[in-house]
CSV table of C-alpha atoms in Angstrom, one decimal:
chain,number,residue,atom,x,y,z
A,1,UNK,CA,-48.7,205.1,-8.9
A,2,UNK,CA,-49.7,206.7,-5.2
A,3,UNK,CA,-47.6,205.3,-2.3
A,4,UNK,CA,-49.0,202.9,-0.4
A,5,UNK,CA,-47.2,201.4,3.1
A,6,UNK,CA,-44.0,203.0,1.6
A,7,UNK,CA,-44.2,201.2,-1.5
A,8,UNK,CA,-45.3,203.1,-5.1
A,9,UNK,CA,-46.0,199.4,-6.8
A,10,UNK,CA,-49.9,198.5,-6.0
A,11,UNK,CA,-50.2,195.7,-7.7
A,12,UNK,CA,-47.4,192.6,-8.6
A,13,UNK,CA,-47.8,190.2,-11.7
A,14,UNK,CA,-47.5,186.7,-11.1
A,15,UNK,CA,-45.4,185.3,-14.4
A,16,UNK,CA,-46.0,181.7,-13.5
A,17,UNK,CA,-43.9,178.9,-14.3
A,18,UNK,CA,-40.9,179.5,-16.2
A,19,UNK,CA,-40.6,177.8,-19.5
A,20,UNK,CA,-43.9,176.8,-19.5
A,21,UNK,CA,-45.4,179.0,-22.0
A,22,UNK,CA,-47.9,177.6,-24.5
A,23,UNK,CA,-48.4,174.7,-22.1
A,24,UNK,CA,-50.8,176.9,-19.8
A,25,UNK,CA,-53.9,174.0,-20.7
A,26,UNK,CA,-51.9,171.0,-20.0
A,27,UNK,CA,-50.9,172.1,-16.8
A,28,UNK,CA,-54.2,173.3,-15.8
A,29,UNK,CA,-55.5,169.4,-16.6
A,30,UNK,CA,-52.5,167.9,-14.5
A,31,UNK,CA,-52.9,170.1,-11.4
A,32,UNK,CA,-56.2,170.1,-11.3
A,33,UNK,CA,-57.0,166.4,-10.2
A,34,UNK,CA,-53.6,167.0,-7.4
A,35,UNK,CA,-56.0,169.4,-5.8
A,36,UNK,CA,-59.0,168.0,-5.6
A,37,UNK,CA,-57.4,164.7,-4.5
A,38,UNK,CA,-55.8,167.0,-1.7
A,39,UNK,CA,-59.1,168.4,-0.7
A,40,UNK,CA,-60.6,165.0,-1.4
A,41,UNK,CA,-58.0,163.2,0.4
A,42,UNK,CA,-57.5,165.2,3.9
A,43,UNK,CA,-61.5,166.1,4.1
A,44,UNK,CA,-62.1,161.9,4.1
A,45,UNK,CA,-59.7,161.7,7.0
A,46,UNK,CA,-60.9,164.5,8.9
A,47,UNK,CA,-64.9,162.9,8.4
A,48,UNK,CA,-62.9,159.8,9.9
A,49,UNK,CA,-61.7,161.3,13.0
A,50,UNK,CA,-64.9,162.9,13.8
A,51,UNK,CA,-67.2,160.5,13.0
A,52,UNK,CA,-65.4,157.3,14.7
A,53,UNK,CA,-64.8,157.6,18.9
A,54,UNK,CA,-62.3,155.0,18.1
A,55,UNK,CA,-59.8,157.9,16.6
A,56,UNK,CA,-60.4,160.3,19.4
A,57,UNK,CA,-57.0,160.1,20.7
A,58,UNK,CA,-54.1,162.1,20.6
A,59,UNK,CA,-52.6,161.2,17.5
A,60,UNK,CA,-55.9,160.9,15.4
A,61,UNK,CA,-56.5,164.6,17.0
A,62,UNK,CA,-52.8,165.7,15.5
A,63,UNK,CA,-53.7,163.9,12.5
A,64,UNK,CA,-56.7,166.0,11.9
A,65,UNK,CA,-55.3,169.3,12.7
A,66,UNK,CA,-52.3,168.2,10.0
A,67,UNK,CA,-55.6,167.5,7.6
A,68,UNK,CA,-57.2,171.0,7.9
A,69,UNK,CA,-54.1,172.8,7.4
A,70,UNK,CA,-53.0,170.3,4.4
A,71,UNK,CA,-56.1,171.8,2.6
A,72,UNK,CA,-55.4,175.3,3.7
A,73,UNK,CA,-52.0,175.3,2.5
A,74,UNK,CA,-52.6,174.4,-0.5
A,75,UNK,CA,-55.5,176.7,-1.3
A,76,UNK,CA,-53.2,179.5,-0.8
A,77,UNK,CA,-51.5,179.5,-3.9
A,78,UNK,CA,-53.1,176.8,-5.7
A,79,UNK,CA,-56.3,178.5,-7.2
A,80,UNK,CA,-54.4,181.3,-7.9
A,81,UNK,CA,-52.2,179.4,-10.1
A,82,UNK,CA,-55.2,177.2,-11.4
A,83,UNK,CA,-56.9,180.3,-13.0
A,84,UNK,CA,-53.8,182.0,-13.9
A,85,UNK,CA,-53.2,178.6,-15.9
A,86,UNK,CA,-57.1,178.7,-17.0
A,87,UNK,CA,-56.0,182.5,-19.2
A,88,UNK,CA,-57.5,184.8,-16.4
A,89,UNK,CA,-55.6,187.7,-15.5
A,90,UNK,CA,-52.3,187.5,-13.4
A,91,UNK,CA,-52.6,190.4,-11.4
A,92,UNK,CA,-52.2,190.3,-7.5
A,93,UNK,CA,-52.8,193.3,-5.6
A,94,UNK,CA,-50.1,194.6,-2.9
A,95,UNK,CA,-52.4,193.4,-0.3
A,96,UNK,CA,-53.7,190.6,-1.4
A,97,UNK,CA,-49.6,189.0,-2.1
A,98,UNK,CA,-48.7,190.0,1.4
A,99,UNK,CA,-51.7,188.1,3.0
A,100,UNK,CA,-50.6,185.2,0.4
A,101,UNK,CA,-47.1,185.0,1.8
A,102,UNK,CA,-48.0,186.0,5.4
A,103,UNK,CA,-50.8,182.7,5.2
A,104,UNK,CA,-48.0,180.6,3.2
A,105,UNK,CA,-45.7,180.8,5.7
A,106,UNK,CA,-47.8,180.8,9.2
A,107,UNK,CA,-49.3,177.5,7.6
A,108,UNK,CA,-46.6,175.6,6.5
A,109,UNK,CA,-44.3,176.8,9.9
A,110,UNK,CA,-47.3,175.3,11.9
A,111,UNK,CA,-47.3,171.7,9.7
A,112,UNK,CA,-43.4,171.7,10.8
A,113,UNK,CA,-44.4,172.0,14.3
A,114,UNK,CA,-47.0,169.6,14.3
A,115,UNK,CA,-44.8,167.1,12.9
A,116,UNK,CA,-42.6,167.7,15.7
A,117,UNK,CA,-45.8,168.1,18.1
A,118,UNK,CA,-46.6,164.6,16.6
A,119,UNK,CA,-42.9,162.9,16.8
A,120,UNK,CA,-42.9,163.6,20.7
A,121,UNK,CA,-46.9,162.1,20.7
A,122,UNK,CA,-45.2,159.0,18.9
A,123,UNK,CA,-42.6,159.2,21.6
A,124,UNK,CA,-44.2,159.0,24.2
A,125,UNK,CA,-46.2,156.4,23.0
A,126,UNK,CA,-43.4,154.3,22.8
A,127,UNK,CA,-41.2,155.0,25.6
A,128,UNK,CA,-44.2,155.7,28.6
A,129,UNK,CA,-47.0,153.8,27.2
A,130,UNK,CA,-48.0,153.6,31.1
A,131,UNK,CA,-47.9,157.1,31.6
A,132,UNK,CA,-49.5,158.0,27.4
A,133,UNK,CA,-52.4,158.9,28.8
A,134,UNK,CA,-51.3,161.1,31.2
A,135,UNK,CA,-48.5,162.8,29.3
A,136,UNK,CA,-50.7,163.2,26.9
A,137,UNK,CA,-53.9,164.4,28.0
A,138,UNK,CA,-56.9,166.7,26.3
A,139,UNK,CA,-55.5,169.7,28.0
A,140,UNK,CA,-51.7,168.7,27.0
A,141,UNK,CA,-52.6,168.2,23.8
A,142,UNK,CA,-54.8,171.5,23.4
A,143,UNK,CA,-52.2,173.4,24.6
A,144,UNK,CA,-50.0,171.8,21.7
A,145,UNK,CA,-52.2,172.9,19.7
A,146,UNK,CA,-52.8,176.4,20.2
A,147,UNK,CA,-48.8,176.1,20.9
A,148,UNK,CA,-48.4,175.8,17.1
A,149,UNK,CA,-50.4,178.3,16.4
A,150,UNK,CA,-48.9,180.8,18.5
A,151,UNK,CA,-45.4,180.0,16.7
A,152,UNK,CA,-46.9,179.8,13.1
A,153,UNK,CA,-48.2,183.4,14.0
A,154,UNK,CA,-44.6,184.7,15.3
A,155,UNK,CA,-42.6,182.6,12.7
A,156,UNK,CA,-44.5,184.3,9.3
A,157,UNK,CA,-45.1,187.8,11.3
A,158,UNK,CA,-41.4,188.0,11.3
A,159,UNK,CA,-40.9,187.4,8.0
A,160,UNK,CA,-43.7,189.0,6.1
A,161,UNK,CA,-43.0,192.2,8.0
A,162,UNK,CA,-39.2,192.4,7.1
A,163,UNK,CA,-40.4,191.3,3.3
A,164,UNK,CA,-43.0,194.0,2.8
A,165,UNK,CA,-40.9,196.7,5.2
A,166,UNK,CA,-38.6,197.1,2.4
A,167,UNK,CA,-39.9,199.6,-0.2
A,168,UNK,CA,-41.3,198.3,-3.9
A,169,UNK,CA,-41.0,200.9,-6.3
A,170,UNK,CA,-39.8,199.5,-9.9
A,171,UNK,CA,-40.1,196.1,-11.6
A,172,UNK,CA,-43.4,194.7,-10.5
A,173,UNK,CA,-42.8,190.9,-12.3
A,174,UNK,CA,-42.6,188.0,-9.3
A,175,UNK,CA,-40.8,185.3,-11.8
A,176,UNK,CA,-43.2,182.5,-9.5
A,177,UNK,CA,-46.2,181.3,-9.7
A,178,UNK,CA,-47.4,183.1,-5.9
A,179,UNK,CA,-45.6,185.8,-3.7
A,180,UNK,CA,-42.9,183.9,-1.6
A,181,UNK,CA,-39.6,185.3,-0.2
A,182,UNK,CA,-37.1,184.6,-2.4
A,183,UNK,CA,-39.1,185.6,-5.7
A,184,UNK,CA,-40.2,189.1,-4.2
A,185,UNK,CA,-37.0,190.2,-2.1
A,186,UNK,CA,-35.0,191.2,-5.7
A,187,UNK,CA,-37.7,193.5,-6.4
A,188,UNK,CA,-36.7,195.7,-3.2
A,189,UNK,CA,-35.5,199.0,-3.6
A,190,UNK,CA,-33.0,198.5,-0.8
A,191,UNK,CA,-30.7,196.9,0.8
A,192,UNK,CA,-32.0,193.2,1.0
A,193,UNK,CA,-29.1,192.0,3.1
A,194,UNK,CA,-30.9,192.0,6.5
A,195,UNK,CA,-34.4,190.2,5.0
A,196,UNK,CA,-32.4,187.6,3.1
A,197,UNK,CA,-30.5,186.7,6.6
A,198,UNK,CA,-33.0,186.6,8.7
A,199,UNK,CA,-35.3,184.5,6.5
A,200,UNK,CA,-33.0,181.9,6.2
A,201,UNK,CA,-31.7,181.8,10.0
A,202,UNK,CA,-35.6,181.4,10.6
A,203,UNK,CA,-36.7,178.9,8.5
A,204,UNK,CA,-34.0,177.1,9.3
A,205,UNK,CA,-34.3,177.3,13.0
A,206,UNK,CA,-37.9,175.9,12.3
A,207,UNK,CA,-36.6,173.3,10.4
A,208,UNK,CA,-34.0,172.1,12.6
A,209,UNK,CA,-36.8,170.8,15.2
A,210,UNK,CA,-37.0,168.1,13.0
A,211,UNK,CA,-34.0,166.8,14.4
A,212,UNK,CA,-36.1,166.2,17.7
A,213,UNK,CA,-37.8,162.8,15.7
A,214,UNK,CA,-33.5,161.0,16.2
A,215,UNK,CA,-34.9,160.6,19.6
A,216,UNK,CA,-37.8,158.6,18.4
A,217,UNK,CA,-34.9,156.5,16.3
A,218,UNK,CA,-32.6,156.2,18.9
A,219,UNK,CA,-35.5,155.2,21.7
A,220,UNK,CA,-36.9,152.5,19.3
A,221,UNK,CA,-33.0,151.1,18.2
A,222,UNK,CA,-33.0,150.8,22.1
A,223,UNK,CA,-35.8,148.3,22.0
A,224,UNK,CA,-34.4,144.7,22.7
A,225,UNK,CA,-36.8,142.6,21.1
A,226,UNK,CA,-37.0,142.5,17.6
A,227,UNK,CA,-40.7,142.2,17.4
A,228,UNK,CA,-40.4,145.3,19.7
A,229,UNK,CA,-38.4,147.3,17.2
A,230,UNK,CA,-40.7,146.1,14.1
A,231,UNK,CA,-43.9,147.1,15.9
A,232,UNK,CA,-41.9,150.4,17.0
A,233,UNK,CA,-40.7,151.2,13.5
A,234,UNK,CA,-44.3,150.4,11.9
A,235,UNK,CA,-46.2,153.0,14.6
A,236,UNK,CA,-43.4,155.7,13.2
A,237,UNK,CA,-42.7,154.9,9.7
A,238,UNK,CA,-45.6,156.8,8.4
A,239,UNK,CA,-45.0,159.9,10.0
A,240,UNK,CA,-41.2,159.9,9.0
A,241,UNK,CA,-41.9,159.6,5.7
A,242,UNK,CA,-43.9,162.8,5.8
A,243,UNK,CA,-41.0,164.4,7.5
A,244,UNK,CA,-39.1,163.3,4.6
A,245,UNK,CA,-41.9,164.8,2.0
A,246,UNK,CA,-42.1,167.7,4.0
A,247,UNK,CA,-38.8,169.1,5.0
A,248,UNK,CA,-36.7,167.5,1.7
A,249,UNK,CA,-38.5,170.7,-0.2
A,250,UNK,CA,-38.1,173.0,2.5
A,251,UNK,CA,-34.2,172.9,2.6
A,252,UNK,CA,-33.8,172.6,-0.9
A,253,UNK,CA,-35.5,176.2,-1.6
A,254,UNK,CA,-35.0,178.0,1.0
A,255,UNK,CA,-32.0,177.4,2.9
A,256,UNK,CA,-29.8,177.2,-0.7
A,257,UNK,CA,-26.9,179.6,-1.0
A,258,UNK,CA,-27.5,181.2,-4.5
A,259,UNK,CA,-31.2,180.2,-5.0
A,260,UNK,CA,-32.0,178.0,-8.4
A,261,UNK,CA,-35.7,180.0,-9.8
A,262,UNK,CA,-36.7,176.9,-11.5
A,263,UNK,CA,-35.5,173.7,-9.0
A,264,UNK,CA,-37.4,176.1,-6.8
A,265,UNK,CA,-40.5,176.6,-8.9
A,266,UNK,CA,-40.5,173.0,-9.6
A,267,UNK,CA,-39.9,172.2,-5.9
A,268,UNK,CA,-42.6,174.4,-4.8
A,269,UNK,CA,-45.0,173.0,-7.2
A,270,UNK,CA,-44.2,169.6,-5.1
A,271,UNK,CA,-44.5,170.7,-1.7
A,272,UNK,CA,-48.6,172.9,-2.5
A,273,UNK,CA,-49.8,170.6,-4.8
A,274,UNK,CA,-48.2,166.7,-4.2
A,275,UNK,CA,-46.9,166.9,-0.9
A,276,UNK,CA,-50.6,167.6,0.8
A,277,UNK,CA,-52.3,164.8,-1.3
A,278,UNK,CA,-49.6,162.1,-0.1
A,279,UNK,CA,-50.6,163.0,3.2
A,280,UNK,CA,-54.1,160.9,3.2
A,281,UNK,CA,-52.3,158.0,1.9
A,282,UNK,CA,-49.2,158.3,3.9
A,283,UNK,CA,-51.4,157.9,7.0
A,284,UNK,CA,-54.4,155.6,6.0
A,285,UNK,CA,-52.8,153.0,3.5
A,286,UNK,CA,-51.3,150.9,6.4
A,287,UNK,CA,-53.7,152.6,9.0
A,288,UNK,CA,-56.6,149.6,9.6
A,289,UNK,CA,-58.1,152.3,12.4
A,290,UNK,CA,-58.8,154.7,9.5
A,291,UNK,CA,-60.0,152.5,7.1
A,292,UNK,CA,-62.1,151.1,9.3
A,293,UNK,CA,-63.8,154.6,10.0
A,294,UNK,CA,-64.2,155.7,6.6
A,295,UNK,CA,-65.3,152.2,5.3
A,296,UNK,CA,-68.0,153.1,8.0
A,297,UNK,CA,-68.7,156.3,6.5
A,298,UNK,CA,-69.7,154.8,3.2
A,299,UNK,CA,-71.5,151.8,4.5
A,300,UNK,CA,-73.9,154.5,6.0
A,301,UNK,CA,-73.7,157.0,2.3
A,302,UNK,CA,-74.6,153.4,0.9
A,303,UNK,CA,-71.5,154.2,-1.6
A,304,UNK,CA,-70.6,150.3,-1.2
A,305,UNK,CA,-72.4,147.6,0.2
A,306,UNK,CA,-72.3,146.4,3.7
A,307,UNK,CA,-69.8,143.3,4.2
């Protein structure tokens, strides 16, 4: 093979989901509705936020961003997996593998940073309600949103460059359903200890930002009235649930001392398919404003009768 980017490997073979040979059709029928619901649910939230002036607030601005990232995050890996389950070629070119790994960690890290920004928004709303419009002005919201993109790009660029500056000159079978660091590094023809340490540290540092949420919990506990604490927990409960759903898989997959391929694959499927699908439910089931905006959209399109 022709040498490219320091590697003689020009394409990889995605081996898919371990121990599921012969179950491809059943898995395709199972996974396709999850992916469709992810796109439909997040698109519905985005349309509701854009169409309702009542939802043009910092909280819903960031929620709209989250919907866009959820749709994009699932679309990095799910279409290729579904095509593979349909019986199409499991091959992926070297360039597409690089792109898949970059955008997976780019969008995934943006979501992590965005959760932290959303936590700051809720913290500000609870602890500084009189200064909230100043502290979360449109300009500040824009800066915070752009900051998540820049941090995500830096984070993903480091991981991608470390992974693909290594030479890949032998086996090209990736024991996974998409190109990711734990599955690719064992195929490298060089010492991978530096890449492992940096990826472990990098992902760990991003995950630690989640601890900023403890400031919210502490602030809620300091509220004296029971009714006040109840309202505050009601405001933040959806976000805290989403955080647990997001960071649990990250810790399981990337911060294990000795990764388990089967466990990692199962958790990655949950993270790619189930997590982005749950976010629309988590943020709308107890949110009267979003539900009202969705009802108005359905009324306009004649999908539900006027109440």
